[in-house]
Backbone as a chain_set.jsonl record, in Angstrom:
{"seq": "MAIEAAVDAGQRRVAGLQMLTLRYLDVIVAVIAAIAGIALGAPVLGCALGGGCWVLQRVVQAVDRTWARQMREPRAALGVSLFERFGRIWLLAGAIVVAGLAGGRQDGLAAALIIFCAYTVRFVIGLVSGPPPADPVATPPTAGPTVPPPTTRSES", "coords": {"N": [[-29.605, 8.556, -35.63], [-28.299, 6.451, -36.922], [-26.013, 6.451, -35.914], [-26.262, 6.497, -33.48], [-26.924, 3.991, -33.221], [-25.052, 2.441, -34.243], [-22.77, 3.067, -31.617], [-24.493, 1.957, -29.842], [-24.504, -0.662, -30.634], [-21.418, -1.158, -30.402], [-21.072, -0.44, -27.596], [-22.574, -2.765, -26.848], [-20.962, -4.607, -27.505], [-18.994, -4.718, -26.211], [-19.949, -4.78, -23.945], [-20.268, -7.604, -23.674], [-18.014, -9.297, -24.433], [-16.972, -8.408, -21.722], [-18.644, -9.777, -20.136], [-18.266, -12.313, -20.845], [-15.068, -12.661, -20.655], [-15.575, -12.65, -18.196], [-17.222, -14.555, -16.932], [-15.297, -16.419, -17.568], [-13.012, -16.356, -15.979], [-12.066, -17.934, -14.245], [-11.146, -20.486, -15.631], [-9.147, -18.93, -17.029], [-7.392, -17.906, -14.721], [-6.724, -20.147, -13.961], [-4.985, -21.166, -15.876], [-3.001, -19.203, -16.084], [-1.966, -19.644, -13.455], [-0.625, -22.108, -13.817], [1.056, -21.546, -15.537], [2.496, -19.6, -14.737], [3.301, -20.987, -12.061], [4.352, -23.456, -13.067], [7.02, -21.679, -14.585], [8.254, -20.517, -11.968], [9.378, -22.67, -11.136], [7.915, -24.663, -10.092], [6.491, -28.063, -9.454], [5.756, -29.543, -12.736], [4.761, -31.736, -13.624], [2.341, -31.528, -12.008], [1.412, -28.772, -12.13], [0.656, -28.981, -14.332], [-1.627, -30.953, -14.834], [-3.437, -30.015, -12.83], [-4.231, -27.314, -13.692], [-4.845, -28.393, -16.485], [-6.815, -29.934, -16.033], [-8.493, -28.7, -14.617], [-9.522, -26.837, -17.081], [-10.808, -29.028, -18.432], [-12.725, -29.781, -17.026], [-14.37, -27.931, -16.856], [-14.949, -27.252, -19.86], [-16.399, -29.867, -19.944], [-18.481, -29.215, -18.653], [-19.807, -27.333, -19.952], [-20.46, -28.678, -22.303], [-22.448, -30.522, -21.218], [-24.432, -28.816, -19.626], [-25.329, -27.848, -22.093], [-26.638, -29.92, -23.227], [-27.709, -31.068, -21.728], [-29.961, -28.725, -21.497], [-31.555, -29.083, -23.656], [-32.839, -31.77, -23.616], [-36.164, -33.028, -23.304], [-37.194, -34.754, -21.054], [-37.417, -33.794, -18.156], [-36.702, -34.887, -15.735], [-34.706, -36.61, -16.665], [-32.902, -34.554, -17.794], [-32.37, -33.579, -14.941], [-31.27, -35.538, -13.973], [-28.879, -36.332, -15.108], [-27.589, -33.51, -15.294], [-26.767, -34.045, -12.459], [-25.285, -36.547, -12.55], [-23.027, -35.203, -14.196], [-22.082, -32.98, -12.336], [-21.044, -34.34, -9.755], [-19.642, -35.834, -11.198], [-17.571, -34.074, -12.115], [-16.108, -32.928, -9.587], [-15.158, -35.58, -9.235], [-13.085, -36.054, -11.264], [-11.849, -33.491, -10.756], [-10.428, -34.224, -8.194], [-9.314, -36.485, -8.915], [-7.243, -35.985, -10.422], [-5.319, -34.469, -8.413], [-4.927, -36.591, -6.592], [-3.804, -38.173, -8.88], [-1.742, -36.819, -9.855], [-0.291, -36.733, -7.185], [0.451, -39.277, -6.281], [1.992, -40.081, -8.437], [3.607, -38.017, -9.223], [5.204, -37.099, -6.698], [4.372, -35.514, -3.408], [4.972, -33.382, -3.525], [3.764, -32.957, -6.141], [1.422, -33.192, -6.627], [0.574, -31.484, -4.485], [1.028, -29.031, -5.838], [-0.725, -29.211, -7.872], [-3.414, -29.042, -6.274], [-3.297, -26.872, -5.455], [-3.108, -24.831, -7.757], [-5.576, -25.764, -8.667], [-7.848, -24.837, -6.452], [-7.046, -22.515, -6.239], [-8.323, -21.609, -8.436], [-10.912, -22.414, -8.259], [-11.774, -20.99, -6.288], [-11.732, -18.46, -7.337], [-14.208, -18.86, -8.947], [-16.257, -19.474, -7.793], [-16.701, -16.96, -6.123], [-17.08, -15.406, -8.072], [-19.375, -16.516, -9.195], [-20.83, -15.843, -6.692], [-20.994, -13.182, -6.117], [-22.09, -12.268, -8.787], [-24.851, -13.77, -8.569], [-27.429, -15.286, -8.943], [-28.105, -17.649, -11.507], [-29.849, -16.478, -14.886], [-33.145, -17.63, -15.387], [-34.07, -19.854, -17.688], [-35.786, -19.174, -20.051], [-37.481, -21.439, -21.796], [-37.381, -23.51, -20.251], [-38.843, -23.149, -18.414], [-41.799, -23.173, -17.099], [-44.336, -20.811, -18.112], [-46.246, -18.921, -15.995], [-49.514, -18.997, -14.528], [-50.573, -16.326, -13.214], [-51.8, -14.83, -10.321], [-53.201, -17.063, -8.182], [-56.977, -16.939, -7.483], [-59.248, -17.319, -5.384], [-62.622, -19.079, -5.268], [-65.045, -17.039, -4.591], [-66.832, -17.096, -1.743], [-70.004, -17.899, -0.657], [-72.588, -17.029, 1.776], [-75.032, -18.787, 3.295], [-77.675, -17.754, 4.129], [-80.295, -18.635, 6.55]], "CA": [[-29.72, 7.658, -35.76], [-27.519, 5.543, -37.18], [-24.743, 6.714, -35.109], [-26.386, 6.061, -31.55], [-27.263, 2.333, -33.237], [-23.046, 2.41, -34.315], [-22.271, 3.133, -30.625], [-25.145, 0.823, -29.222], [-23.75, -2.219, -30.982], [-20.362, -1.255, -30.18], [-21.236, -0.727, -25.842], [-22.882, -4.488, -26.342], [-19.648, -5.909, -28.043], [-17.924, -4.382, -25.129], [-20.178, -5.77, -22.501], [-20.616, -9.009, -24.008], [-16.804, -9.353, -24.045], [-16.386, -7.925, -20.583], [-19.005, -11.007, -19.518], [-17.167, -13.306, -21.363], [-14.081, -12.619, -19.734], [-16.194, -12.459, -16.397], [-17.545, -16.336, -17.019], [-14.404, -17.845, -17.762], [-12.028, -15.775, -15.572], [-11.586, -19.187, -13.549], [-9.96, -20.852, -16.492], [-7.752, -17.711, -17.236], [-6.481, -18.066, -13.882], [-6.26, -21.45, -13.47], [-4.016, -21.441, -16.807], [-1.707, -18.138, -15.881], [-1.542, -20.106, -12.487], [-0.123, -23.117, -14.465], [2.467, -21.274, -16.533], [3.798, -19.067, -13.614], [4.184, -22.238, -11.458], [6.182, -23.588, -13.631], [7.729, -20.966, -14.448], [8.81, -20.403, -11.036], [9.821, -23.999, -10.21], [6.567, -25.833, -9.299], [6.196, -29.369, -10.23], [5.735, -29.528, -13.638], [3.679, -32.443, -13.863], [1.13, -30.852, -10.601], [0.961, -27.701, -12.33], [0.165, -29.257, -15.921], [-2.786, -31.801, -14.308], [-4.092, -28.899, -12.159], [-4.623, -26.493, -14.964], [-5.814, -28.972, -17.269], [-7.994, -30.607, -15.557], [-9.664, -27.681, -14.614], [-9.689, -26.72, -18.102], [-11.406, -30.219, -18.68], [-13.781, -30.004, -16.158], [-15.31, -26.809, -17.613], [-15.542, -28.086, -21.055], [-17.561, -30.999, -19.512], [-19.975, -28.27, -17.796], [-20.027, -26.617, -20.628], [-21.436, -29.557, -22.923], [-23.366, -30.955, -20.302], [-25.328, -28.267, -19.854], [-26.262, -27.583, -23.262], [-27.038, -31.459, -23.649], [-29.424, -31.123, -20.104], [-31.039, -27.753, -21.802], [-31.827, -30.067, -24.983], [-33.654, -32.916, -22.95], [-37.264, -33.097, -23.122], [-37.77, -35.023, -19.669], [-37.183, -33.08, -17.154], [-36.086, -35.969, -14.497], [-33.164, -36.714, -17.149], [-32.077, -33.66, -17.55], [-31.473, -33.573, -13.739], [-29.998, -36.958, -13.945], [-27.305, -35.996, -16.032], [-26.772, -32.814, -14.381], [-26.341, -34.727, -11.214], [-23.859, -36.831, -12.96], [-22.253, -34.209, -14.417], [-21.365, -32.511, -11.216], [-20.309, -34.99, -9.26], [-18.091, -36.266, -12.217], [-16.628, -33.198, -12.518], [-15.417, -33.123, -8.243], [-14.08, -36.651, -9.029], [-12.605, -35.465, -11.708], [-10.785, -32.908, -9.827], [-9.975, -34.81, -6.949], [-8.79, -37.502, -9.366], [-6.428, -35.156, -10.637], [-4.573, -34.451, -7.691], [-4.166, -37.912, -6.271], [-2.929, -38.793, -9.809], [-0.453, -36.106, -9.762], [0.636, -36.941, -6.022], [1.02, -40.538, -6.822], [2.244, -40.129, -10.366], [4.946, -37.467, -9.336], [5.211, -37.053, -5.484], [3.722, -34.96, -3.11], [4.86, -31.94, -4.476], [3.219, -32.45, -7.675], [-0.087, -33.418, -5.646], [0.398, -29.961, -3.552], [0.858, -27.734, -7.242], [-2.313, -29.634, -8.724], [-4.567, -28.881, -5.296], [-2.944, -25.251, -5.26], [-4.133, -24.157, -8.774], [-7.763, -25.702, -8.78], [-7.97, -24.486, -5.249], [-7.412, -21.006, -6.73], [-9.954, -21.454, -9.812], [-12.121, -22.552, -7.487], [-12.18, -19.517, -5.257], [-12.193, -17.57, -7.883], [-15.506, -19.467, -9.742], [-16.914, -19.206, -6.389], [-16.305, -15.661, -5.659], [-17.984, -14.969, -9.446], [-20.862, -16.749, -8.522], [-21.309, -15.132, -5.24], [-21.159, -11.44, -6.927], [-23.235, -11.948, -10.338], [-26.049, -14.198, -8.433], [-28.426, -16.933, -9.885], [-28.301, -17.456, -13.465], [-31.288, -16.132, -15.225], [-34.029, -18.437, -15.487], [-33.892, -20.503, -18.896], [-37.412, -19.28, -20.998], [-37.644, -22.577, -22.79], [-37.201, -24.388, -19.594], [-39.25, -22.648, -17.008], [-43.35, -23.246, -17.437], [-45.156, -19.906, -17.969], [-47.23, -18.888, -14.999], [-50.735, -18.63, -15.02], [-50.711, -15.331, -12.831], [-51.859, -15.159, -9.337], [-54.462, -17.212, -8.043], [-57.506, -16.01, -6.518], [-60.104, -18.442, -4.707], [-63.54, -18.543, -5.823], [-65.933, -16.337, -3.83], [-67.827, -17.653, -1.277], [-71.067, -17.118, -0.09], [-73.104, -17.454, 2.992], [-76.178, -18.956, 3.086], [-78.762, -16.926, 5.408], [-81.113, -19.482, 7.241]], "C": [[-28.777, 6.593, -36.096], [-25.92, 5.41, -36.481], [-24.727, 6.194, -33.953], [-26.625, 4.263, -32.193], [-25.85, 1.903, -33.379], [-23.21, 2.254, -32.479], [-23.152, 2.36, -29.658], [-24.856, -0.508, -29.294], [-22.309, -1.718, -30.556], [-20.225, -1.579, -28.013], [-21.447, -1.918, -25.861], [-21.853, -4.904, -26.738], [-18.451, -5.716, -26.882], [-18.227, -5.085, -24.105], [-20.106, -7.139, -22.41], [-19.021, -9.229, -23.658], [-16.252, -9.581, -22.675], [-17.409, -9.609, -19.377], [-18.593, -11.779, -19.997], [-16.078, -13.707, -20.645], [-14.349, -13.171, -18.249], [-16.516, -14.114, -16.354], [-16.769, -16.863, -16.597], [-12.717, -17.481, -17.089], [-11.26, -16.839, -14.741], [-10.187, -19.975, -14.413], [-8.705, -19.742, -17.283], [-6.38, -18.004, -16.136], [-5.872, -19.248, -13.71], [-4.913, -22.093, -14.85], [-2.93, -20.309, -17.024], [-0.867, -18.628, -14.419], [-0.098, -21.266, -12.809], [1.173, -22.661, -15.14], [3.181, -19.981, -15.526], [4.215, -20.076, -12.5], [5.302, -22.603, -11.983], [7.234, -22.897, -13.893], [8.767, -20.621, -13.528], [9.363, -21.666, -10.498], [9.104, -24.534, -9.612], [6.877, -26.813, -10.144], [5.343, -28.923, -11.821], [4.585, -30.008, -14.144], [2.44, -31.677, -12.882], [0.539, -29.563, -11.241], [-0.042, -27.998, -13.824], [-1.464, -29.997, -15.531], [-3.596, -31.192, -13.607], [-4.489, -28.078, -12.915], [-4.946, -27.221, -15.842], [-7.059, -29.186, -16.902], [-8.951, -29.847, -15.111], [-10.147, -27.04, -15.936], [-11.3, -27.683, -18.772], [-12.925, -30.153, -18.555], [-14.898, -29.003, -16.729], [-15.881, -26.704, -18.904], [-16.615, -29.249, -20.685], [-18.732, -30.131, -19.469], [-20.277, -27.721, -18.816], [-21.048, -27.431, -21.929], [-22.266, -30.075, -22.405], [-24.415, -30.518, -20.157], [-26.155, -27.477, -21.475], [-26.968, -28.786, -23.331], [-28.588, -31.023, -22.882], [-30.403, -30.061, -20.983], [-32.12, -28.466, -23.031], [-32.894, -30.868, -24.81], [-34.913, -32.339, -23.062], [-37.862, -33.32, -21.338], [-37.099, -34.383, -18.738], [-36.185, -34.023, -16.196], [-34.824, -36.144, -15.518], [-32.413, -35.981, -17.203], [-31.511, -33.383, -15.778], [-30.657, -34.688, -13.446], [-28.603, -36.805, -14.446], [-26.491, -34.723, -15.709], [-26.275, -33.695, -13.393], [-24.959, -35.46, -11.34], [-23.257, -36.471, -13.327], [-21.19, -33.268, -13.411], [-20.743, -33.075, -10.43], [-19.319, -35.73, -10.04], [-17.389, -35.325, -12.325], [-15.668, -32.988, -11.194], [-14.909, -34.008, -8.56], [-12.978, -36.285, -9.751], [-11.185, -34.811, -11.401], [-9.561, -33.3, -9.06], [-9.072, -36.17, -7.623], [-7.389, -36.787, -9.922], [-5.121, -34.692, -9.56], [-4.352, -35.696, -6.88], [-3.343, -38.509, -7.671], [-1.082, -37.927, -9.83], [0.153, -36.26, -8.175], [1.09, -38.752, -6.0], [1.868, -40.643, -7.959], [4.102, -39.103, -9.523], [5.385, -37.036, -7.986], [4.272, -35.93, -4.751], [3.432, -33.68, -3.124], [3.715, -31.374, -5.614], [1.665, -32.287, -6.723], [-0.376, -31.816, -5.285], [0.185, -28.87, -4.737], [-0.322, -27.86, -7.791], [-3.232, -29.328, -7.695], [-4.257, -27.22, -5.263], [-3.773, -24.506, -6.204], [-5.552, -24.638, -9.055], [-8.436, -25.217, -7.523], [-8.404, -22.966, -5.408], [-8.273, -20.689, -7.641], [-10.981, -21.726, -9.532], [-12.68, -21.589, -6.95], [-12.466, -18.832, -6.353], [-13.826, -17.832, -9.163], [-16.207, -19.256, -8.773], [-17.283, -17.729, -6.279], [-17.346, -14.598, -6.805], [-19.436, -15.102, -9.276], [-21.627, -16.015, -7.278], [-22.105, -13.336, -5.284], [-21.923, -11.327, -8.119], [-24.212, -12.977, -9.627], [-26.542, -14.897, -9.003], [-28.491, -16.675, -11.02], [-29.528, -17.246, -13.706], [-31.902, -17.436, -15.589], [-34.183, -18.466, -17.057], [-35.611, -20.138, -19.96], [-37.761, -20.344, -21.414], [-38.241, -23.489, -21.346], [-38.05, -23.982, -18.349], [-40.933, -22.5, -17.738], [-43.767, -21.656, -17.401], [-46.173, -19.969, -16.577], [-48.284, -17.895, -15.344], [-51.197, -16.842, -14.515], [-51.233, -15.512, -11.445], [-53.322, -15.848, -8.78], [-56.038, -17.263, -7.069], [-58.787, -16.72, -6.401], [-61.618, -18.004, -5.139], [-64.077, -17.992, -4.201], [-66.895, -17.318, -2.986], [-68.624, -16.907, -0.264], [-71.705, -17.693, 0.934], [-74.621, -17.81, 2.898], [-77.288, -18.285, 4.431], [-80.15, -18.079, 5.605], [-82.055, -18.806, 7.866]], "O": [[-28.586, 5.784, -35.189], [-25.043, 4.55, -36.56], [-23.802, 5.627, -33.371], [-26.424, 3.365, -31.376], [-25.449, 1.003, -32.641], [-23.81, 1.253, -32.085], [-22.608, 2.062, -28.595], [-24.901, -1.343, -28.391], [-22.069, -2.781, -29.984], [-19.627, -2.442, -27.371], [-20.765, -2.576, -25.076], [-21.639, -5.981, -26.181], [-17.396, -6.331, -26.723], [-17.483, -5.788, -23.421], [-19.931, -7.789, -21.379], [-18.796, -9.343, -22.453], [-15.446, -10.45, -22.344], [-17.004, -10.192, -18.371], [-18.329, -12.493, -19.03], [-15.988, -14.797, -20.082], [-13.662, -13.829, -17.467], [-15.85, -14.797, -15.575], [-16.845, -17.628, -15.636], [-11.647, -17.988, -17.425], [-10.051, -16.736, -14.533], [-8.986, -20.072, -14.157], [-7.673, -19.984, -17.909], [-5.179, -18.2, -16.325], [-4.699, -19.404, -13.37], [-4.199, -23.092, -14.77], [-2.099, -20.383, -17.929], [0.287, -18.31, -14.131], [1.009, -21.272, -12.27], [2.178, -23.365, -15.245], [4.326, -19.567, -15.708], [5.356, -20.029, -12.041], [6.498, -22.405, -11.772], [8.349, -23.291, -13.553], [9.927, -20.424, -13.892], [9.815, -21.65, -9.353], [9.431, -24.996, -8.519], [7.379, -26.683, -11.261], [4.453, -28.075, -11.886], [3.695, -29.431, -14.769], [1.514, -31.263, -13.58], [-0.622, -29.234, -10.997], [-1.063, -27.432, -14.216], [-2.445, -29.451, -16.035], [-4.714, -31.708, -13.597], [-5.71, -28.093, -12.758], [-5.784, -26.544, -16.438], [-8.117, -28.737, -17.342], [-10.137, -30.174, -15.153], [-11.318, -26.663, -15.885], [-12.339, -27.274, -19.289], [-13.875, -30.321, -19.32], [-16.066, -29.3, -16.982], [-16.988, -26.222, -19.146], [-17.664, -29.336, -21.325], [-19.763, -30.29, -20.123], [-21.471, -27.437, -18.718], [-22.082, -26.95, -22.393], [-23.22, -30.247, -23.165], [-25.429, -31.186, -20.357], [-27.183, -26.832, -21.68], [-28.168, -28.604, -23.541], [-29.761, -30.806, -23.186], [-31.555, -30.435, -21.202], [-33.33, -28.25, -23.109], [-33.842, -30.841, -25.595], [-34.941, -31.114, -22.94], [-38.549, -32.58, -20.633], [-35.898, -34.648, -18.691], [-34.993, -33.761, -16.034], [-33.781, -35.718, -15.022], [-31.26, -36.213, -16.838], [-30.361, -33.033, -15.514], [-29.602, -34.732, -12.813], [-27.508, -37.205, -14.052], [-25.265, -34.634, -15.754], [-25.142, -34.117, -13.622], [-23.925, -35.264, -10.702], [-22.226, -37.118, -13.141], [-20.014, -32.955, -13.593], [-19.685, -32.519, -10.134], [-18.286, -36.185, -9.55], [-16.265, -35.634, -12.721], [-14.472, -32.861, -11.454], [-13.711, -33.807, -8.359], [-11.907, -36.146, -9.161], [-10.03, -35.189, -11.593], [-8.37, -32.996, -9.117], [-8.266, -36.788, -6.927], [-6.38, -37.424, -9.621], [-3.986, -34.603, -10.03], [-3.209, -35.689, -6.423], [-2.354, -39.228, -7.529], [0.091, -38.301, -9.822], [1.278, -35.773, -8.064], [2.193, -39.145, -5.62], [2.416, -41.729, -8.144], [5.251, -39.529, -9.411], [6.34, -36.295, -8.214], [3.407, -35.417, -5.461], [2.417, -33.014, -2.919], [3.149, -30.317, -5.891], [1.107, -31.264, -6.327], [-1.303, -31.124, -5.705], [-0.661, -27.98, -4.648], [-0.983, -26.899, -8.184], [-4.326, -29.295, -8.259], [-5.181, -26.447, -5.011], [-4.741, -23.8, -5.923], [-6.459, -23.986, -9.573], [-9.666, -25.193, -7.555], [-9.407, -22.357, -5.034], [-8.914, -19.64, -7.677], [-11.989, -21.48, -10.194], [-13.87, -21.29, -7.05], [-13.651, -18.506, -6.413], [-14.257, -17.014, -9.976], [-17.147, -18.546, -9.133], [-18.486, -17.503, -6.409], [-18.014, -13.588, -6.585], [-20.35, -14.279, -9.225], [-22.822, -15.761, -7.126], [-23.059, -12.709, -4.824], [-22.395, -10.232, -8.423], [-24.807, -13.31, -10.651], [-25.851, -15.302, -9.936], [-28.875, -15.628, -11.541], [-30.391, -17.69, -12.95], [-31.19, -18.31, -16.082], [-34.378, -17.436, -17.702], [-36.321, -21.034, -20.417], [-38.986, -20.228, -21.46], [-39.338, -24.047, -21.356], [-37.85, -24.577, -17.29], [-41.167, -21.819, -18.736], [-43.387, -21.182, -16.33], [-46.755, -20.999, -16.235], [-48.304, -16.809, -15.925], [-51.956, -16.167, -15.211], [-51.122, -16.714, -11.201], [-54.396, -15.264, -8.923], [-55.981, -17.684, -5.914], [-59.472, -16.719, -7.424], [-61.885, -16.82, -5.342], [-63.698, -18.353, -3.086], [-67.601, -18.177, -3.515], [-68.389, -15.982, 0.513], [-71.479, -18.888, 1.122], [-75.371, -16.987, 2.372], [-77.334, -18.683, 5.595], [-80.926, -18.225, 4.661], [-82.892, -19.399, 8.545]]}, "num_chains": 1, "name": "protein.A"}
């Protein structure tokens, strides 16, 4: 019994590590792509901005999702989530523009390619893993199927 529990705990730990790696694979890809790009001679500013802003937008996402889950008012949580999602898009677009203006077209292209690679990995993981599980705290319980009241015919 104790051995089975230990084996089960070890399997859960491995599964948890695999899920954590899969959840943040896009961040790993962005960092590795930036490092590899710099090592292969790509513009440093573009690679640093592309990889750094991808990591930053994922941190913003994690913080915002936690903050939105703690809100009591659904409208406020929706507003914060929408603001955060559009803000992250503008952050990434701004990184590409800043890299292009500050360093040149090659820097902008390097930033865009790193962001594109990380986004593609994130998109594919989202498609493969399916929709996120419902939050039991945020989702009101259902009362079950509703049955209409029985109708009676009046006989005249």
